């Protein structure tokens, strides 16, 4: 293990008390044919040293696991009117893709989680988060289709800090993802997470084809060097060296600013990027600066 890896692992242990709990493990919910052949081989990172729990979405005895996933997902996405229908999970996630996250041993579930979640029957582990990623026709590129965590349903004092961020990190690491695209809404807290997996290029700033037009479509080359900055809050010096601020701003409250950037993307005036440090520091409704590689 090199020094940098050790230091970042130590930081995780320090910032995330639940990380070392034997009662919480990563899980992989995937049909047999979609298993990753050599998990965790592409990215040099030693954060995920616990053996995952494996679950099969096509095995009827494991239906309660899926019921927990649905419950958490539907409750988390209810406020944004985007709960995932069961057929979407089956057709668009389980069949083509890969589902993962973290799960808690059911026998030792804290009282506040027992009170929050219905009992879906006999199952050893209860999922606490969900990340779905689907391979695309473009070699090496995957689409992040869904991310949610039970934290959005819990009081701050009961939350598992870093759960959402680490669920996506685990999936990208485990499935050896090189390039990750995704969609989220301007002003969503999820942007704080998505911007930290690699420099985030905005490939679409406005998406009326989606049910929420104020959607940002992004792509990132996965780079684990950025991951610890999510926790350390240190500025990304490599980003500052490689990119410069443009005069463009996207205001999450102003659709025109999204359309304006979208038109520039369509006219191939990009590539355009967001700064993870800025997204992390800003209030969710604060306009975000758009960056471009220096010398472009
Ligand atoms: C967005 C979501 C996945 C984040 O997961 P999480 O487990 O709550 O977040 P993590 O613990 O990994 O990360 C915590 C960071 O995110 C920030 N964050 C999380 N929810 C937030 C919110 N509602 N408002 C502002 N910041 C928020 C925290 O402040 C914290 O930042 P800090 O380190 O600067 O303090 C989760 O809130 C969720 O499931 N939301 C509903 C579904 C959704 O919108 N999913 C995203 C679709 S793309």
PDB file of C-alpha atoms in Angstrom, residues 10 30 39 41 50 64 77 83 88 122 131 140 149 174-175 201 212 222 235 243 276 289 291:
ATOM      1  CA  UNK A  10      -6.888   6.830   7.381  1.00  0.00           C
ATOM      2  CA  UNK A  30     -26.508  -8.157  -9.800  1.00  0.00           C
ATOM      3  CA  UNK A  39     -13.588  -6.146  -9.670  1.00  0.00           C
ATOM      4  CA  UNK A  41      -8.601  -3.787 -10.824  1.00  0.00           C
ATOM      5  CA  UNK A  50     -14.477  -5.412   3.078  1.00  0.00           C
ATOM      6  CA  UNK A  64     -37.187  -8.545   0.479  1.00  0.00           C
ATOM      7  CA  UNK A  77     -37.113  10.520  -4.844  1.00  0.00           C
ATOM      8  CA  UNK A  83     -39.613   7.641  -7.868  1.00  0.00           C
ATOM      9  CA  UNK A  88     -37.673   0.677 -14.809  1.00  0.00           C
ATOM     10  CA  UNK A 122     -36.656 -12.595   6.231  1.00  0.00           C
ATOM     11  CA  UNK A 131     -26.231   3.189  -6.961  1.00  0.00           C
ATOM     12  CA  UNK A 140     -15.606   2.298 -21.596  1.00  0.00           C
ATOM     13  CA  UNK A 149     -29.177   7.044   0.310  1.00  0.00           C
ATOM     14  CA  UNK A 174     -15.747  -2.189  -8.254  1.00  0.00           C
ATOM     15  CA  UNK A 175     -16.927  -2.162 -11.891  1.00  0.00           C
ATOM     16  CA  UNK A 201     -17.695  18.105 -18.092  1.00  0.00           C
ATOM     17  CA  UNK A 212     -37.224  17.715 -15.740  1.00  0.00           C
ATOM     18  CA  UNK A 222     -13.047   8.616 -13.329  1.00  0.00           C
ATOM     19  CA  UNK A 235      -8.911  22.700  -3.359  1.00  0.00           C
ATOM     20  CA  UNK A 243      -8.974  25.028 -16.292  1.00  0.00           C
ATOM     21  CA  UNK A 276     -15.927  20.485  -7.678  1.00  0.00           C
ATOM     22  CA  UNK A 289     -19.207  29.345 -12.805  1.00  0.00           C
ATOM     23  CA  UNK A 291     -14.831  26.588 -16.663  1.00  0.00           C
TER      24      UNK A 291
END
